[in-house]
Amino acid sequence: MIETTVTIRNHYGLHARPAALFYRKIRQYRCAVTIQNLSRPDSAEVTVSPLHLLQIGVRQGDAVRLRATGDDADMVIADLMTLIETNFGD
Amino acid sequence: MSYRLIGAGGASGLALGPAFLRTAEAPVDDLIIEGQEAALVRLVEAQAMVANNMRVLAERERAVGRDDPALLFDFLSFLAEDTTLTDEITRHLHSGVPLSSAIDSATATFAAQIAALDSSYHRDRATDIAALGREIRAALHGRKLALPTPPPGSILVVAELSPSELAELPDDLAGLVTADGSPTSHTTILARARGIPTIVGVGRAALDIPVDAELALNGDEQVLLVNPEPHERATFLAQRMARPQVSAINGPTQLANGTPITLWANSSSPDEIARAISHGADGIGLFRTEFLFLERHTLPSEEEQYIVYRAALAALAGRPLVVRTLDIGGDKPLPYLGLPHEANPALGLRGIRILLHHPQLLVAQLRALLRAAVHGDLRIMLPMVANPEDLALGRRHIAEVAIALQQEGIAHRANILFGAMIETPAAAVTIDLLAPLADFFSIGTNDLSQYALAADRTVGQLSQRYPAHTPSVLRLVDIAVKAARSANRPISVCGELAGIPESAAVLVGLGIATLSMAPSCIPGVSTYLARHTADELHAMAEQALAYSGN
C-alpha cells in the first residue's frame, strides 16, 4: 500500500473540474484508491468516487490523505501528486 | 406597466425578446416495475444511458474547444454511473418504495449533505446531483431530460435548468432567465461558455412573469425589465447598439477629441487577469485579496500570498497592479479570526479597522506585497479610510515591514506607491488632509453611495430607489476630484459606476482620467467614451451634478 498526505492548493478545492481530472486519472489504473479529508474531523476515509469527492468537501488549503493498493499503486499516487502540484492545470 | 427584476449573477450580453415560460415542473409518471431485481436492472441501464448522454455532450463541447464545459460533462458522466449512487438508491428500494421515489430520496440525501458544506463551490454542486436524479428518472422511460424547444429569438424563463438541458438549447435562443442559480452554478458557467445572455437567481418572481411578456435582459448588470415601456425599450436598444460585438477593444481608449483615458479592470483572483487583458484592460485597478482568506481554516502564509501576487504581476507583464489590502469584516467573517458579531457590520470593524484587532494580518500581507513588488508595478491601497490617522497607521506598518525585511536580508521594494480608497464621505471631503500621506486615491463608488445615501445596497428596493448615479454621490466625487487635483495626486474610480457607460462618461466629465471596472464592461465603456469629446462629457457632468434624471 502506498500512502501520502498532501494539501490541496487549487482555488476552488476538489470539485467539478478538478474532481473530474482526479477521478479520470484513477480510472486509468487497476487499483483501489481511498481519500480522507484530514481538515474535516468528521470526514471518513472513502474510496474515490465522484459522489464521495463531493461529499468530503475538499476546500483550498485542506489536507487529504491518499492510499492506493494494487497494481501500479506507486504510479497512480505519483500521477495524482503531479495533478495536485500543478493545481490541475489552472 | 413595466417592472424590474434583479438577479444574483449571469452571463454578459443584452437581449430583447418575447418570454418563453417553462416554469411548471414536467409531470413524471411513476413506473411500476415488478420485483426489486428487475428494478435494479432498470436502474443500472438508466444510469448507463445518462452517463452516455453526458459523454456525448462532453465530446461535443470538446470538439468546439470548450474544454471546461467538456470536463463538467465528463464529471457528470462519472457521477451518473457512480456505484455509490446505485448503492444508496438500492438501499431505499429495499425499504419497499417505488424506483422513482428511491431515486428521488437517494439524490435528495446526497444533495442535502453537499448543500450543508461550508463552501459555496461545493454547495452549487448539490443542484447538479438533484438534476442528475431527474435525468435518471427520465432515462427510466428511455427519455432525455429535455425542454420544449423555445421559439427563435425568445428568452427562456425557467425555475432551474440542468447542465444537459442548457447544452441542448438552440443557438437561436436570445436569452435565459432562471429563478434559482448562483454566479458559480453550472448553469451560469455553461451559459457564459455558450455566450447566452443570462440572468440567474431572480427568485420566485421569475415564475410570475406573464406568458405574453416582452423581456429586456441585461446580463452585464443582471437587470431584467419586464414589459418595457416604449421609451425604456428605445434606451435598451440604444444600449445594445453601443455594445461592441467583439469582446476586445482595438488600441488605447481616447475621447473623440483625443484625450487619453486609462481603463483598468477589477479582479478578484489571478485567474481573471488574462481575461481582463484580453478585454483591453491597461492594468488591474482593484485587486481584491479576500479570496486568499475566505473558505479556509487558517490564515494564508506570507509565502502563499507572495506566490499569488507574483503570479498576478507576471500575468500583467509590466502593467500596474493596484492591490487592496484585506477588506473583511462582520459581513464576511473569517471563522478562524473570531471577529465579534456586529449588529451593523457596514459601520463596524472592516477594512483598515480590522488592524485594531489583528495587526498581524496586515503585517503578513504587506511583507508579501513588498517582496512581490520587486517583480512588477505593484501598488498598495487601504480600504475604508476615514481619517488621516488610518493612513498614517498603514504608512507606519509599511515602513516597519520594510525595515524588518531589510534586516532579514530578504529581497523587497520599499518605495512602493501607497494610496487610499475613497469610500467614506469623510474621506471624500478631506482629500487635502489625506494627500500628504497618500500617493494616489481611488474612489469606491459602491460603498461611497451606500454611506452617503444611508441605503444598504444589498437591499434591492433601496438600490433602485437610491442609485449611485445621483447628485449627492456625484458631488462627493466632484469635491474629491478637485481636491486631488489641487494636491497634485492622481485619482481614479473603481466602483460599479465606472463600468456603466453613461456613468463612466459623467465621471470622466468630472475630471477622472482612470476608470477601473469589471473586465466585461471595458469594451462598452471604451466605445461609448470614444464617441464624445471632453467638452461634451463636461457638459453632461454639469447637468448630472444638478439633476440625476432618474
mmCIF file of N, CA and C in Angstrom, chain A residues 10-89:
data_model
loop_
_atom_site.group_PDB
_atom_site.id
_atom_site.type_symbol
_atom_site.label_atom_id
_atom_site.label_comp_id
_atom_site.label_asym_id
_atom_site.label_seq_id
_atom_site.Cartn_x
_atom_site.Cartn_y
_atom_site.Cartn_z
ATOM 1 N N ASN A 10 -5.557 24.225 -4.989
ATOM 2 C CA ASN A 10 -6.441 24.718 -6.033
ATOM 3 C C ASN A 10 -7.479 25.683 -5.462
ATOM 4 N N HIS A 11 -7.705 26.791 -6.172
ATOM 5 C CA HIS A 11 -8.562 27.868 -5.676
ATOM 6 C C HIS A 11 -9.935 27.365 -5.221
ATOM 7 N N TYR A 12 -10.565 26.512 -6.011
ATOM 8 C CA TYR A 12 -11.923 26.088 -5.700
ATOM 9 C C TYR A 12 -11.977 24.758 -4.954
ATOM 10 N N GLY A 13 -10.797 24.233 -4.562
ATOM 11 C CA GLY A 13 -10.803 22.941 -3.897
ATOM 12 C C GLY A 13 -11.045 21.818 -4.886
ATOM 13 N N LEU A 14 -11.487 20.683 -4.349
ATOM 14 C CA LEU A 14 -11.638 19.482 -5.189
ATOM 15 C C LEU A 14 -13.116 19.278 -5.517
ATOM 16 N N HIS A 15 -13.580 19.876 -6.593
ATOM 17 C CA HIS A 15 -14.951 19.602 -7.040
ATOM 18 C C HIS A 15 -14.971 19.734 -8.551
ATOM 19 N N ALA A 16 -16.119 19.469 -9.166
ATOM 20 C CA ALA A 16 -16.335 19.561 -10.606
ATOM 21 C C ALA A 16 -15.076 19.323 -11.446
ATOM 22 N N ARG A 17 -14.481 20.411 -11.954
ATOM 23 C CA ARG A 17 -13.405 20.251 -12.919
ATOM 24 C C ARG A 17 -12.204 19.487 -12.346
ATOM 25 N N PRO A 18 -11.626 19.958 -11.223
ATOM 26 C CA PRO A 18 -10.501 19.197 -10.659
ATOM 27 C C PRO A 18 -10.910 17.769 -10.293
ATOM 28 N N ALA A 19 -12.131 17.592 -9.778
ATOM 29 C CA ALA A 19 -12.585 16.256 -9.387
ATOM 30 C C ALA A 19 -12.676 15.354 -10.617
ATOM 31 N N ALA A 20 -13.109 15.916 -11.740
ATOM 32 C CA ALA A 20 -13.198 15.137 -12.982
ATOM 33 C C ALA A 20 -11.808 14.659 -13.391
ATOM 34 N N LEU A 21 -10.823 15.574 -13.346
ATOM 35 C CA LEU A 21 -9.455 15.211 -13.731
ATOM 36 C C LEU A 21 -8.893 14.160 -12.769
ATOM 37 N N PHE A 22 -9.185 14.327 -11.496
ATOM 38 C CA PHE A 22 -8.701 13.440 -10.437
ATOM 39 C C PHE A 22 -9.249 12.026 -10.648
ATOM 40 N N TYR A 23 -10.568 11.951 -10.836
ATOM 41 C CA TYR A 23 -11.218 10.654 -10.971
ATOM 42 C C TYR A 23 -10.827 9.983 -12.292
ATOM 43 N N ARG A 24 -10.717 10.792 -13.346
ATOM 44 C CA ARG A 24 -10.349 10.243 -14.659
ATOM 45 C C ARG A 24 -8.981 9.574 -14.594
ATOM 46 N N LYS A 25 -8.073 10.211 -13.838
ATOM 47 C CA LYS A 25 -6.722 9.657 -13.690
ATOM 48 C C LYS A 25 -6.774 8.283 -12.998
ATOM 49 N N ILE A 26 -7.564 8.202 -11.932
ATOM 50 C CA ILE A 26 -7.626 6.946 -11.172
ATOM 51 C C ILE A 26 -8.208 5.812 -12.022
ATOM 52 N N ARG A 27 -9.175 6.161 -12.875
ATOM 53 C CA ARG A 27 -9.814 5.146 -13.719
ATOM 54 C C ARG A 27 -8.841 4.487 -14.694
ATOM 55 N N GLN A 28 -7.707 5.183 -14.952
ATOM 56 C CA GLN A 28 -6.738 4.611 -15.890
ATOM 57 C C GLN A 28 -5.973 3.448 -15.258
ATOM 58 N N TYR A 29 -6.094 3.308 -13.941
ATOM 59 C CA TYR A 29 -5.337 2.265 -13.248
ATOM 60 C C TYR A 29 -6.264 1.206 -12.670
ATOM 61 N N ARG A 30 -5.706 0.042 -12.428
ATOM 62 C CA ARG A 30 -6.481 -1.018 -11.812
ATOM 63 C C ARG A 30 -6.103 -1.103 -10.349
ATOM 64 N N CYS A 31 -6.334 -0.096 -9.601
ATOM 65 C CA CYS A 31 -6.087 -0.238 -8.175
ATOM 66 C C CYS A 31 -7.086 0.597 -7.389
ATOM 67 N N ALA A 32 -7.248 0.224 -6.124
ATOM 68 C CA ALA A 32 -8.219 0.904 -5.278
ATOM 69 C C ALA A 32 -7.545 2.094 -4.612
ATOM 70 N N VAL A 33 -8.162 3.260 -4.740
ATOM 71 C CA VAL A 33 -7.604 4.458 -4.116
ATOM 72 C C VAL A 33 -8.636 5.009 -3.138
ATOM 73 N N THR A 34 -8.168 5.300 -1.929
ATOM 74 C CA THR A 34 -9.060 5.932 -0.948
ATOM 75 C C THR A 34 -8.558 7.330 -0.646
ATOM 76 N N ILE A 35 -9.488 8.149 -0.142
ATOM 77 C CA ILE A 35 -9.143 9.529 0.202
ATOM 78 C C ILE A 35 -9.825 9.876 1.516
ATOM 79 N N GLN A 36 -9.123 10.662 2.324
ATOM 80 C CA GLN A 36 -9.725 11.170 3.554
ATOM 81 C C GLN A 36 -9.368 12.641 3.689
ATOM 82 N N ASN A 37 -10.364 13.462 3.974
ATOM 83 C CA ASN A 37 -10.120 14.892 4.166
ATOM 84 C C ASN A 37 -9.739 15.136 5.623
ATOM 85 N N LEU A 38 -8.436 15.277 5.855
ATOM 86 C CA LEU A 38 -7.943 15.398 7.234
ATOM 87 C C LEU A 38 -8.357 16.735 7.861
ATOM 88 N N SER A 39 -8.728 17.692 7.020
ATOM 89 C CA SER A 39 -9.099 19.006 7.544
ATOM 90 C C SER A 39 -10.544 19.048 8.041
ATOM 91 N N ARG A 40 -11.296 17.987 7.773
ATOM 92 C CA ARG A 40 -12.639 17.889 8.334
ATOM 93 C C ARG A 40 -12.639 16.711 9.305
ATOM 94 N N PRO A 41 -12.684 16.979 10.607
ATOM 95 C CA PRO A 41 -12.537 15.912 11.601
ATOM 96 C C PRO A 41 -13.591 14.808 11.451
ATOM 97 N N ASP A 42 -14.788 15.147 10.963
ATOM 98 C CA ASP A 42 -15.851 14.142 10.877
ATOM 99 C C ASP A 42 -15.842 13.407 9.544
ATOM 100 N N SER A 43 -14.832 13.646 8.710
ATOM 101 C CA SER A 43 -14.806 13.036 7.384
ATOM 102 C C SER A 43 -14.070 11.703 7.430
ATOM 103 N N ALA A 44 -14.745 10.651 6.943
ATOM 104 C CA ALA A 44 -14.163 9.307 6.992
ATOM 105 C C ALA A 44 -13.319 9.042 5.748
ATOM 106 N N GLU A 45 -12.522 7.971 5.820
ATOM 107 C CA GLU A 45 -11.772 7.525 4.646
ATOM 108 C C GLU A 45 -12.753 6.842 3.701
ATOM 109 N N VAL A 46 -12.764 7.251 2.433
ATOM 110 C CA VAL A 46 -13.718 6.693 1.469
ATOM 111 C C VAL A 46 -12.991 6.324 0.177
ATOM 112 N N THR A 47 -13.544 5.352 -0.559
ATOM 113 C CA THR A 47 -12.984 5.073 -1.878
ATOM 114 C C THR A 47 -13.253 6.291 -2.757
ATOM 115 N N VAL A 48 -12.348 6.560 -3.666
ATOM 116 C CA VAL A 48 -12.535 7.728 -4.525
ATOM 117 C C VAL A 48 -13.633 7.423 -5.534
ATOM 118 N N SER A 49 -14.744 8.141 -5.412
ATOM 119 C CA SER A 49 -15.810 8.087 -6.408
ATOM 120 C C SER A 49 -16.286 9.529 -6.560
ATOM 121 N N PRO A 50 -16.937 9.856 -7.681
ATOM 122 C CA PRO A 50 -17.366 11.252 -7.879
ATOM 123 C C PRO A 50 -18.205 11.781 -6.719
ATOM 124 N N LEU A 51 -19.166 10.963 -6.256
ATOM 125 C CA LEU A 51 -20.022 11.423 -5.162
ATOM 126 C C LEU A 51 -19.239 11.611 -3.870
ATOM 127 N N HIS A 52 -18.345 10.647 -3.586
ATOM 128 C CA HIS A 52 -17.538 10.768 -2.372
ATOM 129 C C HIS A 52 -16.681 12.031 -2.420
ATOM 130 N N LEU A 53 -16.140 12.331 -3.598
ATOM 131 C CA LEU A 53 -15.292 13.520 -3.714
ATOM 132 C C LEU A 53 -16.094 14.770 -3.353
ATOM 133 N N LEU A 54 -17.356 14.802 -3.770
ATOM 134 C CA LEU A 54 -18.187 15.958 -3.422
ATOM 135 C C LEU A 54 -18.532 15.945 -1.936
ATOM 136 N N GLN A 55 -18.828 14.748 -1.424
ATOM 137 C CA GLN A 55 -19.261 14.637 -0.023
ATOM 138 C C GLN A 55 -18.195 15.096 0.971
ATOM 139 N N ILE A 56 -16.921 14.810 0.673
ATOM 140 C CA ILE A 56 -15.891 15.149 1.646
ATOM 141 C C ILE A 56 -15.490 16.617 1.553
ATOM 142 N N GLY A 57 -16.056 17.341 0.584
ATOM 143 C CA GLY A 57 -15.937 18.809 0.536
ATOM 144 C C GLY A 57 -14.534 19.361 0.712
ATOM 145 N N VAL A 58 -13.609 18.977 -0.166
ATOM 146 C CA VAL A 58 -12.228 19.455 -0.030
ATOM 147 C C VAL A 58 -12.117 20.893 -0.529
ATOM 148 N N ARG A 59 -11.736 21.778 0.391
ATOM 149 C CA ARG A 59 -11.578 23.196 0.046
ATOM 150 C C ARG A 59 -10.106 23.522 -0.196
ATOM 151 N N GLN A 60 -9.869 24.727 -0.714
ATOM 152 C CA GLN A 60 -8.490 25.178 -0.865
ATOM 153 C C GLN A 60 -7.829 25.175 0.514
ATOM 154 N N GLY A 61 -6.647 24.587 0.605
ATOM 155 C CA GLY A 61 -5.921 24.569 1.873
ATOM 156 C C GLY A 61 -6.178 23.328 2.722
ATOM 157 N N ASP A 62 -7.123 22.479 2.317
ATOM 158 C CA ASP A 62 -7.394 21.262 3.080
ATOM 159 C C ASP A 62 -6.290 20.229 2.825
ATOM 160 N N ALA A 63 -5.986 19.448 3.871
ATOM 161 C CA ALA A 63 -5.022 18.356 3.721
ATOM 162 C C ALA A 63 -5.790 17.056 3.495
ATOM 163 N N VAL A 64 -5.377 16.278 2.505
ATOM 164 C CA VAL A 64 -6.029 14.993 2.255
ATOM 165 C C VAL A 64 -4.991 13.876 2.317
ATOM 166 N N ARG A 65 -5.444 12.687 2.783
ATOM 167 C CA ARG A 65 -4.566 11.513 2.771
ATOM 168 C C ARG A 65 -5.044 10.572 1.676
ATOM 169 N N LEU A 66 -4.138 10.180 0.803
ATOM 170 C CA LEU A 66 -4.462 9.242 -0.277
ATOM 171 C C LEU A 66 -3.795 7.913 0.021
ATOM 172 N N ARG A 67 -4.538 6.808 -0.209
ATOM 173 C CA ARG A 67 -3.960 5.476 -0.061
ATOM 174 C C ARG A 67 -4.318 4.673 -1.294
ATOM 175 N N ALA A 68 -3.337 3.989 -1.860
ATOM 176 C CA ALA A 68 -3.590 3.167 -3.039
ATOM 177 C C ALA A 68 -3.083 1.755 -2.795
ATOM 178 N N THR A 69 -3.883 0.770 -3.204
ATOM 179 C CA THR A 69 -3.440 -0.625 -3.115
ATOM 180 C C THR A 69 -3.694 -1.293 -4.458
ATOM 181 N N GLY A 70 -2.820 -2.205 -4.826
ATOM 182 C CA GLY A 70 -2.994 -2.923 -6.083
ATOM 183 C C GLY A 70 -1.855 -2.625 -7.041
ATOM 184 N N ASP A 71 -2.049 -3.091 -8.304
ATOM 185 C CA ASP A 71 -1.010 -2.895 -9.318
ATOM 186 C C ASP A 71 -0.753 -1.405 -9.520
ATOM 187 N N ASP A 72 0.490 -1.043 -9.678
ATOM 188 C CA ASP A 72 0.862 0.327 -10.013
ATOM 189 C C ASP A 72 0.398 1.360 -8.982
ATOM 190 N N ALA A 73 0.271 0.918 -7.711
ATOM 191 C CA ALA A 73 -0.181 1.846 -6.670
ATOM 192 C C ALA A 73 0.748 3.051 -6.595
ATOM 193 N N ASP A 74 2.058 2.805 -6.732
ATOM 194 C CA ASP A 74 3.012 3.914 -6.643
ATOM 195 C C ASP A 74 2.831 4.886 -7.810
ATOM 196 N N MET A 75 2.480 4.318 -8.998
ATOM 197 C CA MET A 75 2.337 5.178 -10.167
ATOM 198 C C MET A 75 1.088 6.052 -10.087
ATOM 199 N N VAL A 76 -0.018 5.479 -9.609
ATOM 200 C CA VAL A 76 -1.237 6.278 -9.531
ATOM 201 C C VAL A 76 -1.049 7.423 -8.525
ATOM 202 N N ILE A 77 -0.369 7.122 -7.422
ATOM 203 C CA ILE A 77 -0.127 8.179 -6.432
ATOM 204 C C ILE A 77 0.774 9.262 -7.033
ATOM 205 N N ALA A 78 1.799 8.841 -7.759
ATOM 206 C CA ALA A 78 2.697 9.825 -8.383
ATOM 207 C C ALA A 78 1.932 10.711 -9.363
ATOM 208 N N ASP A 79 1.051 10.079 -10.148
ATOM 209 C CA ASP A 79 0.255 10.839 -11.122
ATOM 210 C C ASP A 79 -0.681 11.828 -10.421
ATOM 211 N N LEU A 80 -1.312 11.368 -9.340
ATOM 212 C CA LEU A 80 -2.234 12.242 -8.612
ATOM 213 C C LEU A 80 -1.485 13.414 -7.988
ATOM 214 N N MET A 81 -0.301 13.131 -7.481
ATOM 215 C CA MET A 81 0.508 14.204 -6.884
ATOM 216 C C MET A 81 0.865 15.252 -7.938
ATOM 217 N N THR A 82 1.199 14.773 -9.150
ATOM 218 C CA THR A 82 1.523 15.718 -10.220
ATOM 219 C C THR A 82 0.318 16.617 -10.503
ATOM 220 N N LEU A 83 -0.868 16.012 -10.572
ATOM 221 C CA LEU A 83 -2.091 16.790 -10.813
ATOM 222 C C LEU A 83 -2.272 17.859 -9.731
ATOM 223 N N ILE A 84 -2.111 17.437 -8.479
ATOM 224 C CA ILE A 84 -2.337 18.351 -7.355
ATOM 225 C C ILE A 84 -1.285 19.454 -7.351
ATOM 226 N N GLU A 85 -0.027 19.061 -7.588
ATOM 227 C CA GLU A 85 1.050 20.051 -7.512
ATOM 228 C C GLU A 85 0.978 21.052 -8.658
ATOM 229 N N THR A 86 0.387 20.651 -9.788
ATOM 230 C CA THR A 86 0.249 21.608 -10.889
ATOM 231 C C THR A 86 -1.110 22.296 -10.820
ATOM 232 N N ASN A 87 -1.772 22.194 -9.662
ATOM 233 C CA ASN A 87 -3.072 22.848 -9.460
ATOM 234 C C ASN A 87 -4.078 22.494 -10.550
ATOM 235 N N PHE A 88 -4.039 21.254 -11.003
ATOM 236 C CA PHE A 88 -4.985 20.752 -12.003
ATOM 237 C C PHE A 88 -4.959 21.596 -13.276
ATOM 238 N N GLY A 89 -3.778 22.118 -13.567
ATOM 239 C CA GLY A 89 -3.621 22.870 -14.818
ATOM 240 C C GLY A 89 -4.256 24.242 -14.789
#
